[in-house]
GROMACS .gro file of C-alpha atoms in nm:
model
  443
    1MET     CA    1  -2.714   6.040  -0.616
    2LYS     CA    2  -2.391   6.079  -0.804
    3ALA     CA    3  -2.214   5.828  -0.580
    4ALA     CA    4  -2.493   5.575  -0.634
    5ASN     CA    5  -2.435   5.585  -1.009
    6VAL     CA    6  -2.065   5.505  -0.980
    7LYS     CA    7  -2.002   5.162  -1.128
    8GLN     CA    8  -1.851   4.913  -0.884
    9LYS     CA    9  -1.488   4.830  -0.961
   10PRO     CA   10  -1.414   4.455  -0.977
   11THR     CA   11  -1.194   4.316  -0.703
   12LYS     CA   12  -0.880   4.121  -0.798
   13VAL     CA   13  -0.919   3.820  -0.572
   14ARG     CA   14  -0.850   3.589  -0.867
   15ILE     CA   15  -0.490   3.717  -0.881
   16ARG     CA   16  -0.439   3.610  -0.520
   17ILE     CA   17  -0.587   3.270  -0.602
   18LEU     CA   18  -0.345   3.237  -0.895
   19MET     CA   19  -0.051   3.303  -0.663
   20PHE     CA   20  -0.181   3.026  -0.437
   21ILE     CA   21  -0.183   2.781  -0.730
   22PHE     CA   22   0.169   2.887  -0.832
   23VAL     CA   23   0.298   2.803  -0.483
   24CYS     CA   24   0.117   2.468  -0.499
   25VAL     CA   25   0.292   2.384  -0.828
   26VAL     CA   26   0.635   2.482  -0.693
   27ILE     CA   27   0.583   2.261  -0.386
   28ASN     CA   28   0.455   1.983  -0.611
   29TYR     CA   29   0.774   1.983  -0.819
   30MET     CA   30   0.993   2.033  -0.513
   31ASP     CA   31   0.863   1.703  -0.376
   32ARG     CA   32   0.917   1.534  -0.712
   33SER     CA   33   1.274   1.652  -0.754
   34ASN     CA   34   1.408   1.616  -0.398
   35ILE     CA   35   1.474   1.245  -0.462
   36SER     CA   36   1.713   1.328  -0.748
   37VAL     CA   37   1.910   1.563  -0.523
   38ALA     CA   38   1.935   1.305  -0.244
   39ALA     CA   39   1.981   0.996  -0.465
   40SER     CA   40   2.357   0.945  -0.436
   41LEU     CA   41   2.361   0.977  -0.056
   42ILE     CA   42   2.051   0.758  -0.023
   43GLY     CA   43   2.219   0.491  -0.234
   44GLU     CA   44   2.526   0.493  -0.010
   45ASP     CA   45   2.342   0.499   0.323
   46LEU     CA   46   2.082   0.236   0.235
   47ASN     CA   47   2.321   0.028   0.023
   48LEU     CA   48   2.098   0.042  -0.286
   49SER     CA   49   2.200  -0.088  -0.627
   50SER     CA   50   2.153   0.117  -0.944
   51VAL     CA   51   1.859  -0.109  -1.035
   52GLN     CA   52   1.691  -0.036  -0.703
   53LEU     CA   53   1.749   0.338  -0.745
   54GLY     CA   54   1.596   0.316  -1.093
   55LEU     CA   55   1.287   0.149  -0.950
   56ILE     CA   56   1.257   0.418  -0.683
   57PHE     CA   57   1.282   0.689  -0.951
   58SER     CA   58   1.004   0.523  -1.152
   59ALA     CA   59   0.771   0.460  -0.857
   60PHE     CA   60   0.629   0.814  -0.857
   61GLY     CA   61   0.532   0.797  -1.226
   62TRP     CA   62   0.347   0.465  -1.203
   63SER     CA   63   0.110   0.563  -0.922
   64TYR     CA   64   0.076   0.922  -1.048
   65CYS     CA   65  -0.040   0.800  -1.390
   66ALA     CA   66  -0.267   0.530  -1.253
   67LEU     CA   67  -0.467   0.771  -1.036
   68GLN     CA   68  -0.504   1.068  -1.270
   69ILE     CA   69  -0.854   0.973  -1.377
   70PRO     CA   70  -0.988   0.901  -1.026
   71GLY     CA   71  -0.813   1.220  -0.910
   72GLY     CA   72  -0.994   1.426  -1.173
   73GLY     CA   73  -1.324   1.267  -1.074
   74LEU     CA   74  -1.264   1.358  -0.709
   75VAL     CA   75  -1.222   1.725  -0.803
   76ASP     CA   76  -1.558   1.721  -0.982
   77ARG     CA   77  -1.724   1.549  -0.687
   78PHE     CA   78  -1.577   1.728  -0.384
   79GLY     CA   79  -1.433   2.053  -0.521
   80PRO     CA   80  -1.086   2.212  -0.512
   81ARG     CA   81  -1.080   2.328  -0.150
   82LEU     CA   82  -1.112   1.986   0.009
   83VAL     CA   83  -0.933   1.783  -0.259
   84TYR     CA   84  -0.625   2.006  -0.280
   85ALA     CA   85  -0.589   2.030   0.097
   86PHE     CA   86  -0.614   1.652   0.127
   87SER     CA   87  -0.368   1.601  -0.161
   88LEU     CA   88  -0.112   1.849  -0.026
   89ILE     CA   89  -0.121   1.716   0.329
   90THR     CA   90  -0.103   1.348   0.233
   91TRP     CA   91   0.175   1.378  -0.025
   92SER     CA   92   0.368   1.600   0.217
   93LEU     CA   93   0.334   1.339   0.492
   94ALA     CA   94   0.463   1.076   0.248
   95THR     CA   95   0.755   1.306   0.169
   96LEU     CA   96   0.831   1.377   0.534
   97PHE     CA   97   0.829   1.005   0.625
   98GLN     CA   98   1.094   0.941   0.358
   99GLY     CA   99   1.336   1.106   0.599
  100PHE     CA  100   1.295   0.809   0.836
  101VAL     CA  101   1.325   0.510   0.597
  102ARG     CA  102   1.568   0.228   0.666
  103GLY     CA  103   1.547   0.025   0.346
  104PHE     CA  104   1.442  -0.008  -0.016
  105GLY     CA  105   1.088  -0.137   0.040
  106THR     CA  106   0.974   0.148   0.262
  107LEU     CA  107   1.126   0.414   0.038
  108PHE     CA  108   0.972   0.255  -0.272
  109GLY     CA  109   0.630   0.248  -0.106
  110LEU     CA  110   0.652   0.609   0.004
  111ARG     CA  111   0.749   0.722  -0.347
  112LEU     CA  112   0.444   0.535  -0.477
  113ALA     CA  113   0.237   0.716  -0.215
  114THR     CA  114   0.382   1.054  -0.315
  115GLY     CA  115   0.280   0.998  -0.678
  116ALA     CA  116  -0.064   0.871  -0.579
  117PHE     CA  117  -0.145   1.167  -0.354
  118GLU     CA  118  -0.011   1.421  -0.607
  119ALA     CA  119  -0.240   1.280  -0.877
  120PRO     CA  120  -0.533   1.524  -0.824
  121ALA     CA  121  -0.307   1.832  -0.825
  122PHE     CA  122  -0.310   1.942  -1.189
  123PRO     CA  123  -0.676   1.855  -1.254
  124THR     CA  124  -0.748   2.069  -0.947
  125ASN     CA  125  -0.533   2.354  -1.081
  126ASN     CA  126  -0.735   2.349  -1.401
  127ARG     CA  127  -1.065   2.335  -1.214
  128VAL     CA  128  -0.966   2.641  -1.007
  129VAL     CA  129  -0.858   2.846  -1.309
  130THR     CA  130  -1.175   2.754  -1.499
  131SER     CA  131  -1.377   2.876  -1.201
  132TRP     CA  132  -1.185   3.196  -1.130
  133PHE     CA  133  -1.076   3.328  -1.471
  134PRO     CA  134  -1.274   3.439  -1.777
  135GLU     CA  135  -1.176   3.297  -2.113
  136GLN     CA  136  -0.976   3.604  -2.221
  137GLU     CA  137  -0.745   3.575  -1.916
  138ARG     CA  138  -0.727   3.198  -1.883
  139ALA     CA  139  -0.421   3.122  -2.097
  140SER     CA  140  -0.211   3.374  -1.905
  141ALA     CA  141  -0.330   3.225  -1.577
  142ILE     CA  142  -0.247   2.869  -1.687
  143ALA     CA  143   0.090   2.982  -1.823
  144PHE     CA  144   0.173   3.150  -1.494
  145TYR     CA  145   0.101   2.852  -1.272
  146THR     CA  146   0.259   2.610  -1.523
  147SER     CA  147   0.575   2.822  -1.514
  148GLY     CA  148   0.602   2.714  -1.150
  149GLN     CA  149   0.722   2.371  -1.261
  150PHE     CA  150   1.005   2.517  -1.470
  151ALA     CA  151   1.091   2.777  -1.209
  152GLY     CA  152   1.103   2.502  -0.951
  153LEU     CA  153   1.330   2.285  -1.162
  154ALA     CA  154   1.562   2.573  -1.254
  155PHE     CA  155   1.590   2.743  -0.915
  156LEU     CA  156   1.495   2.493  -0.647
  157THR     CA  157   1.760   2.233  -0.722
  158PRO     CA  158   2.045   2.450  -0.588
  159ALA     CA  159   1.829   2.541  -0.287
  160LEU     CA  160   1.753   2.177  -0.213
  161SER     CA  161   2.122   2.094  -0.242
  162ALA     CA  162   2.199   2.363   0.014
  163VAL     CA  163   1.934   2.226   0.254
  164GLN     CA  164   2.081   1.879   0.216
  165HIS     CA  165   2.429   2.014   0.284
  166LEU     CA  166   2.305   2.170   0.610
  167VAL     CA  167   2.075   1.897   0.747
  168GLY     CA  168   2.154   1.584   0.544
  169TRP     CA  169   1.932   1.390   0.304
  170ARG     CA  170   1.694   1.282   0.579
  171GLY     CA  171   1.654   1.643   0.689
  172LEU     CA  172   1.589   1.740   0.326
  173PHE     CA  173   1.279   1.519   0.312
  174ILE     CA  174   1.161   1.633   0.656
  175VAL     CA  175   1.197   2.003   0.564
  176THR     CA  176   1.028   1.974   0.224
  177GLY     CA  177   0.749   1.761   0.370
  178ALA     CA  178   0.689   2.012   0.649
  179VAL     CA  179   0.662   2.298   0.398
  180GLY     CA  180   0.385   2.115   0.213
  181LEU     CA  181   0.200   2.030   0.533
  182VAL     CA  182   0.186   2.395   0.637
  183TRP     CA  183   0.077   2.503   0.290
  184GLY     CA  184  -0.199   2.241   0.280
  185ILE     CA  185  -0.349   2.386   0.598
  186ILE     CA  186  -0.319   2.740   0.460
  187TRP     CA  187  -0.495   2.633   0.139
  188TYR     CA  188  -0.790   2.482   0.328
  189CYS     CA  189  -0.823   2.784   0.553
  190PHE     CA  190  -0.819   3.048   0.280
  191TYR     CA  191  -0.935   2.898  -0.050
  192ARG     CA  192  -1.299   2.930  -0.155
  193ASP     CA  193  -1.481   2.900  -0.489
  194PRO     CA  194  -1.570   3.240  -0.639
  195SER     CA  195  -1.935   3.238  -0.529
  196GLN     CA  196  -1.833   3.161  -0.168
  197HIS     CA  197  -1.526   3.380  -0.127
  198PRO     CA  198  -1.580   3.661   0.127
  199LYS     CA  199  -1.341   3.905  -0.044
  200VAL     CA  200  -1.480   3.891  -0.400
  201ASN     CA  201  -1.740   4.149  -0.503
  202GLN     CA  202  -2.027   4.113  -0.748
  203ALA     CA  203  -1.843   4.308  -1.018
  204GLU     CA  204  -1.560   4.053  -1.022
  205LEU     CA  205  -1.811   3.765  -1.024
  206ASP     CA  206  -1.987   3.924  -1.321
  207HIS     CA  207  -1.654   3.975  -1.499
  208ILE     CA  208  -1.562   3.609  -1.451
  209GLU     CA  209  -1.903   3.466  -1.544
  210LYS     CA  210  -1.956   3.684  -1.851
  211GLY     CA  211  -1.615   3.571  -1.975
  212GLY     CA  212  -1.705   3.203  -1.945
  213GLY     CA  213  -1.582   3.125  -1.594
  214ILE     CA  214  -1.781   2.864  -1.401
  215ILE     CA  215  -1.820   3.043  -1.069
  216SER     CA  216  -2.062   2.818  -0.880
  217ARG     CA  217  -2.078   2.448  -0.804
  218SER     CA  218  -2.322   2.461  -0.519
  219SER     CA  219  -2.645   2.349  -0.682
  220THR     CA  220  -2.790   2.004  -0.627
  221ILE     CA  221  -2.800   1.939  -1.001
  222GLU     CA  222  -2.435   2.032  -1.040
  223LYS     CA  223  -2.335   1.794  -0.763
  224LYS     CA  224  -2.548   1.521  -0.916
  225LYS     CA  225  -2.381   1.567  -1.252
  226SER     CA  226  -2.039   1.570  -1.089
  227ALA     CA  227  -2.080   1.224  -0.939
  228PHE     CA  228  -1.844   0.994  -1.126
  229ASN     CA  229  -2.004   0.714  -1.326
  230ARG     CA  230  -1.919   0.486  -1.614
  231THR     CA  231  -2.119   0.691  -1.864
  232HIS     CA  232  -1.916   1.003  -1.788
  233PHE     CA  233  -1.595   0.808  -1.836
  234LYS     CA  234  -1.714   0.687  -2.177
  235GLN     CA  235  -1.808   1.041  -2.270
  236VAL     CA  236  -1.462   1.184  -2.214
  237LEU     CA  237  -1.312   0.903  -2.423
  238SER     CA  238  -1.555   0.926  -2.715
  239HIS     CA  239  -1.472   1.261  -2.873
  240ARG     CA  240  -1.214   1.321  -3.144
  241LYS     CA  241  -1.136   1.671  -3.017
  242LEU     CA  242  -1.050   1.539  -2.672
  243TRP     CA  243  -0.828   1.269  -2.816
  244GLY     CA  244  -0.651   1.544  -3.008
  245ILE     CA  245  -0.548   1.718  -2.686
  246TYR     CA  246  -0.472   1.385  -2.512
  247ILE     CA  247  -0.223   1.287  -2.783
  248GLY     CA  248  -0.085   1.640  -2.793
  249GLN     CA  249  -0.022   1.633  -2.418
  250PHE     CA  250   0.169   1.307  -2.448
  251ALA     CA  251   0.388   1.475  -2.711
  252VAL     CA  252   0.449   1.784  -2.496
  253ASN     CA  253   0.537   1.572  -2.192
  254SER     CA  254   0.770   1.352  -2.396
  255THR     CA  255   1.011   1.641  -2.451
  256LEU     CA  256   0.971   1.746  -2.087
  257TRP     CA  257   1.058   1.399  -1.954
  258PHE     CA  258   1.363   1.373  -2.179
  259PHE     CA  259   1.496   1.683  -2.003
  260LEU     CA  260   1.389   1.558  -1.659
  261THR     CA  261   1.561   1.220  -1.698
  262TRP     CA  262   1.814   1.167  -1.977
  263PHE     CA  263   1.939   1.518  -2.053
  264PRO     CA  264   2.222   1.534  -1.793
  265THR     CA  265   2.336   1.183  -1.891
  266TYR     CA  266   2.329   1.285  -2.257
  267LEU     CA  267   2.559   1.579  -2.188
  268VAL     CA  268   2.805   1.384  -1.972
  269LYS     CA  269   2.813   1.037  -2.126
  270TYR     CA  270   2.736   1.106  -2.490
  271ARG     CA  271   2.880   1.456  -2.532
  272GLY     CA  272   3.179   1.436  -2.299
  273LEU     CA  273   3.101   1.723  -2.063
  274ASN     CA  274   3.207   1.705  -1.700
  275PHE     CA  275   2.952   1.717  -1.418
  276LEU     CA  276   3.025   2.081  -1.332
  277GLN     CA  277   2.973   2.192  -1.691
  278SER     CA  278   2.660   1.984  -1.732
  279GLY     CA  279   2.510   2.121  -1.410
  280PHE     CA  280   2.544   2.480  -1.531
  281LEU     CA  281   2.451   2.418  -1.893
  282ALA     CA  282   2.153   2.200  -1.804
  283SER     CA  283   1.992   2.498  -1.630
  284LEU     CA  284   1.982   2.706  -1.951
  285PRO     CA  285   1.709   2.507  -2.129
  286PHE     CA  286   1.497   2.509  -1.811
  287LEU     CA  287   1.524   2.887  -1.787
  288ALA     CA  288   1.430   2.911  -2.155
  289ALA     CA  289   1.126   2.689  -2.095
  290PHE     CA  290   1.022   2.912  -1.805
  291PHE     CA  291   1.018   3.218  -2.030
  292GLY     CA  292   0.860   3.020  -2.315
  293VAL     CA  293   0.554   2.923  -2.114
  294LEU     CA  294   0.503   3.277  -1.985
  295LEU     CA  295   0.529   3.415  -2.339
  296SER     CA  296   0.281   3.156  -2.461
  297GLY     CA  297   0.010   3.253  -2.216
  298PHE     CA  298   0.046   3.627  -2.260
  299LEU     CA  299   0.062   3.591  -2.641
  300SER     CA  300  -0.250   3.376  -2.648
  301ASP     CA  301  -0.454   3.614  -2.434
  302PHE     CA  302  -0.322   3.913  -2.633
  303LEU     CA  303  -0.453   3.754  -2.954
  304VAL     CA  304  -0.794   3.697  -2.791
  305LYS     CA  305  -0.813   4.060  -2.679
  306LYS     CA  306  -0.723   4.171  -3.033
  307GLY     CA  307  -1.028   3.990  -3.168
  308ILE     CA  308  -0.859   3.676  -3.298
  309ALA     CA  309  -1.086   3.371  -3.267
  310SER     CA  310  -1.031   3.201  -2.931
  311GLY     CA  311  -0.949   2.863  -3.083
  312VAL     CA  312  -0.683   3.010  -3.311
  313ALA     CA  313  -0.534   3.216  -3.028
  314ARG     CA  314  -0.514   2.911  -2.799
  315LYS     CA  315  -0.384   2.659  -3.050
  316THR     CA  316  -0.130   2.880  -3.230
  317PRO     CA  317   0.140   2.891  -2.955
  318ILE     CA  318   0.093   2.519  -2.889
  319ILE     CA  319   0.128   2.416  -3.253
  320ILE     CA  320   0.422   2.650  -3.316
  321GLY     CA  321   0.589   2.525  -2.999
  322LEU     CA  322   0.549   2.159  -3.096
  323PHE     CA  323   0.683   2.222  -3.447
  324LEU     CA  324   0.983   2.414  -3.312
  325SER     CA  325   1.050   2.136  -3.059
  326ILE     CA  326   1.153   1.920  -3.354
  327SER     CA  327   1.472   2.132  -3.358
  328ILE     CA  328   1.608   1.897  -3.090
  329ILE     CA  329   1.713   1.671  -3.379
  330GLY     CA  330   1.958   1.942  -3.488
  331ALA     CA  331   2.186   1.847  -3.198
  332ASN     CA  332   2.267   1.526  -3.389
  333TYR     CA  333   2.447   1.727  -3.656
  334VAL     CA  334   2.675   1.951  -3.449
  335GLU     CA  335   2.978   1.886  -3.229
  336GLN     CA  336   3.040   2.219  -3.056
  337THR     CA  337   2.904   2.229  -2.703
  338SER     CA  338   2.759   2.578  -2.755
  339LEU     CA  339   2.561   2.460  -3.058
  340ILE     CA  340   2.438   2.148  -2.882
  341ILE     CA  341   2.310   2.361  -2.594
  342LEU     CA  342   2.161   2.608  -2.844
  343PHE     CA  343   1.949   2.337  -3.008
  344MET     CA  344   1.848   2.200  -2.669
  345THR     CA  345   1.756   2.547  -2.543
  346ILE     CA  346   1.546   2.620  -2.853
  347ALA     CA  347   1.370   2.285  -2.816
  348PHE     CA  348   1.287   2.334  -2.448
  349PHE     CA  349   1.186   2.699  -2.498
  350SER     CA  350   0.947   2.570  -2.763
  351ASN     CA  351   0.823   2.302  -2.527
  352GLY     CA  352   0.743   2.580  -2.280
  353LEU     CA  353   0.565   2.766  -2.559
  354ALA     CA  354   0.346   2.459  -2.612
  355SER     CA  355   0.276   2.407  -2.242
  356ILE     CA  356  -0.050   2.601  -2.208
  357THR     CA  357  -0.233   2.289  -2.324
  358TRP     CA  358  -0.454   2.291  -2.012
  359VAL     CA  359  -0.638   2.589  -2.157
  360LEU     CA  360  -0.786   2.355  -2.418
  361VAL     CA  361  -0.922   2.131  -2.141
  362SER     CA  362  -1.097   2.439  -2.000
  363SER     CA  363  -1.233   2.530  -2.344
  364LEU     CA  364  -1.337   2.186  -2.472
  365ALA     CA  365  -1.445   1.976  -2.173
  366PRO     CA  366  -1.814   1.941  -2.085
  367LYS     CA  367  -1.892   2.182  -1.801
  368HIS     CA  368  -1.976   1.908  -1.552
  369LEU     CA  369  -1.676   1.690  -1.646
  370ILE     CA  370  -1.386   1.936  -1.645
  371GLY     CA  371  -1.208   1.755  -1.360
  372LEU     CA  372  -1.257   1.410  -1.513
  373THR     CA  373  -1.149   1.531  -1.857
  374GLY     CA  374  -0.843   1.687  -1.695
  375GLY     CA  375  -0.771   1.357  -1.522
  376VAL     CA  376  -0.778   1.162  -1.850
  377PHE     CA  377  -0.576   1.436  -2.020
  378ASN     CA  378  -0.309   1.429  -1.749
  379PHE     CA  379  -0.312   1.048  -1.732
  380ILE     CA  380  -0.233   1.006  -2.101
  381GLY     CA  381   0.018   1.291  -2.090
  382SER     CA  382   0.185   1.146  -1.782
  383LEU     CA  383   0.235   0.809  -1.952
  384ALA     CA  384   0.531   0.986  -2.113
  385SER     CA  385   0.703   0.979  -1.772
  386VAL     CA  386   0.699   0.598  -1.786
  387ILE     CA  387   0.728   0.522  -2.159
  388VAL     CA  388   0.975   0.780  -2.289
  389PRO     CA  389   1.267   0.711  -2.048
  390ILE     CA  390   1.237   0.337  -2.115
  391VAL     CA  391   1.221   0.377  -2.494
  392ILE     CA  392   1.519   0.614  -2.491
  393GLY     CA  393   1.714   0.360  -2.286
  394LEU     CA  394   1.645   0.095  -2.551
  395LEU     CA  395   1.730   0.329  -2.841
  396VAL     CA  396   2.066   0.436  -2.697
  397ASN     CA  397   2.166   0.082  -2.606
  398GLY     CA  398   2.375   0.064  -2.925
  399GLY     CA  399   2.595   0.354  -2.812
  400SER     CA  400   2.442   0.640  -3.012
  401PHE     CA  401   2.197   0.895  -2.878
  402ALA     CA  402   2.090   1.014  -3.225
  403PRO     CA  403   1.791   0.775  -3.260
  404ALA     CA  404   1.657   0.896  -2.924
  405LEU     CA  405   1.653   1.261  -3.036
  406VAL     CA  406   1.481   1.161  -3.360
  407PHE     CA  407   1.222   0.978  -3.149
  408ILE     CA  408   1.155   1.291  -2.940
  409GLY     CA  409   1.130   1.503  -3.254
  410PHE     CA  410   0.886   1.258  -3.413
  411LEU     CA  411   0.659   1.271  -3.107
  412ALA     CA  412   0.661   1.653  -3.120
  413LEU     CA  413   0.555   1.640  -3.487
  414THR     CA  414   0.278   1.394  -3.400
  415GLY     CA  415   0.150   1.631  -3.132
  416ALA     CA  416   0.141   1.928  -3.370
  417LEU     CA  417  -0.051   1.730  -3.631
  418SER     CA  418  -0.291   1.609  -3.362
  419TYR     CA  419  -0.382   1.966  -3.271
  420ILE     CA  420  -0.425   2.059  -3.637
  421PHE     CA  421  -0.630   1.765  -3.761
  422LEU     CA  422  -0.799   1.611  -3.455
  423VAL     CA  423  -0.880   1.910  -3.236
  424GLY     CA  424  -0.999   2.131  -3.520
  425LYS     CA  425  -1.235   2.410  -3.415
  426VAL     CA  426  -1.220   2.486  -3.043
  427GLU     CA  427  -1.568   2.478  -2.889
  428ARG     CA  428  -1.706   2.328  -2.569
  429ILE     CA  429  -1.843   1.976  -2.602
  430GLU     CA  430  -2.199   1.943  -2.478
  431MET     CA  431  -2.338   1.610  -2.359
  432LYS     CA  432  -2.706   1.518  -2.392
  433ASP     CA  433  -2.760   1.495  -2.017
  434GLU     CA  434  -2.590   1.831  -1.967
  435VAL     CA  435  -2.816   2.001  -2.222
  436THR     CA  436  -3.125   1.844  -2.064
  437ASP     CA  437  -3.028   1.955  -1.713
  438ASP     CA  438  -2.953   2.309  -1.832
  439HIS     CA  439  -3.295   2.319  -2.000
  440HIS     CA  440  -3.467   2.217  -1.675
  441LEU     CA  441  -3.271   2.481  -1.487
  442SER     CA  442  -3.390   2.750  -1.729
  443MET     CA  443  -3.749   2.639  -1.677
   0.00000   0.00000   0.00000
């Protein structure tokens, strides 16, 4: 009798799922950054001009942006298990085939394919975390998997360089593509939604659901609501709160893409550092961003557990991070290398602090449109990967980088104000058809 009264202890399957997502993000960014490692050798072997290399660099961003919204819709329709496995395997095949190219056209097409097939990845990440984690743990979960992109950028670049040194640039693409292929199969074999996972117990399911996690997508009504249509698309574009996070994500990604594209050139060409110095110093802001995003998630969840309103706890690190990112402008007023790097490190740490923005998608999006909302959110945010490098190139055409840093700072300010005045109170948006369906379910 005594044993029967013992309360069941929740399993921790969601932690294992989170580790799976982290690996997915690292592989995702590995297959984005391998082209930058191999670029100089590719240019020599394929006799590519700087213009052609620039087009190859941009190819990923164009297709990735264009397919964010359809990618988010696919997650809502078919679920994370199938969509992520398909995405991983196809983008990994596109990566692997880059090791066999013989000219510009084929490489350009395969980079387009890589961006296209990676498009569902982050909407899927968000869908998984929304399913597996209660509200009070969600920011930490999002921060952890988001840190994978910074960890990848900070630590994988030397590893990729070593692989290239051993097996050449063609071998680099074959190896990285093969890693993703294997992981895609592993994902399909082992991932399940919470209600279907064989290792999760009822206590963990109750813990997730009571905290606001959406554990089941198996009902006929849910699948019907998940089918993409024009009305759903209008819905995710018609709310001020959602536009607040869309604009904010563009601002967050603007700082990120400055560091991904122009930062090394800024140090070498505009600040006079040599390539060896810039390679070492460029890693410091990425490490700072890695710790910034982890701090953001843990701080946000800590505030929730202390009784602070969820909206305040979620928005505070993001708004503070965006405001502090404006410090990048300070580099315009110093000449010492240590101070330049200090301002850059503060700015990118702050960008990491602001990078738990996906938690607002989980908190605001209509329940049946989380994937589609995430797709729109990531589409608008990813436009920064196309727009910001081009605008910076135009601004620095006169020989000074100062206007470009002011531009980045202005976008960060715009993002902070967007979260303050457009997002407002954080509460889930309910659509009329969603309320009606829920009413019928309760009947």
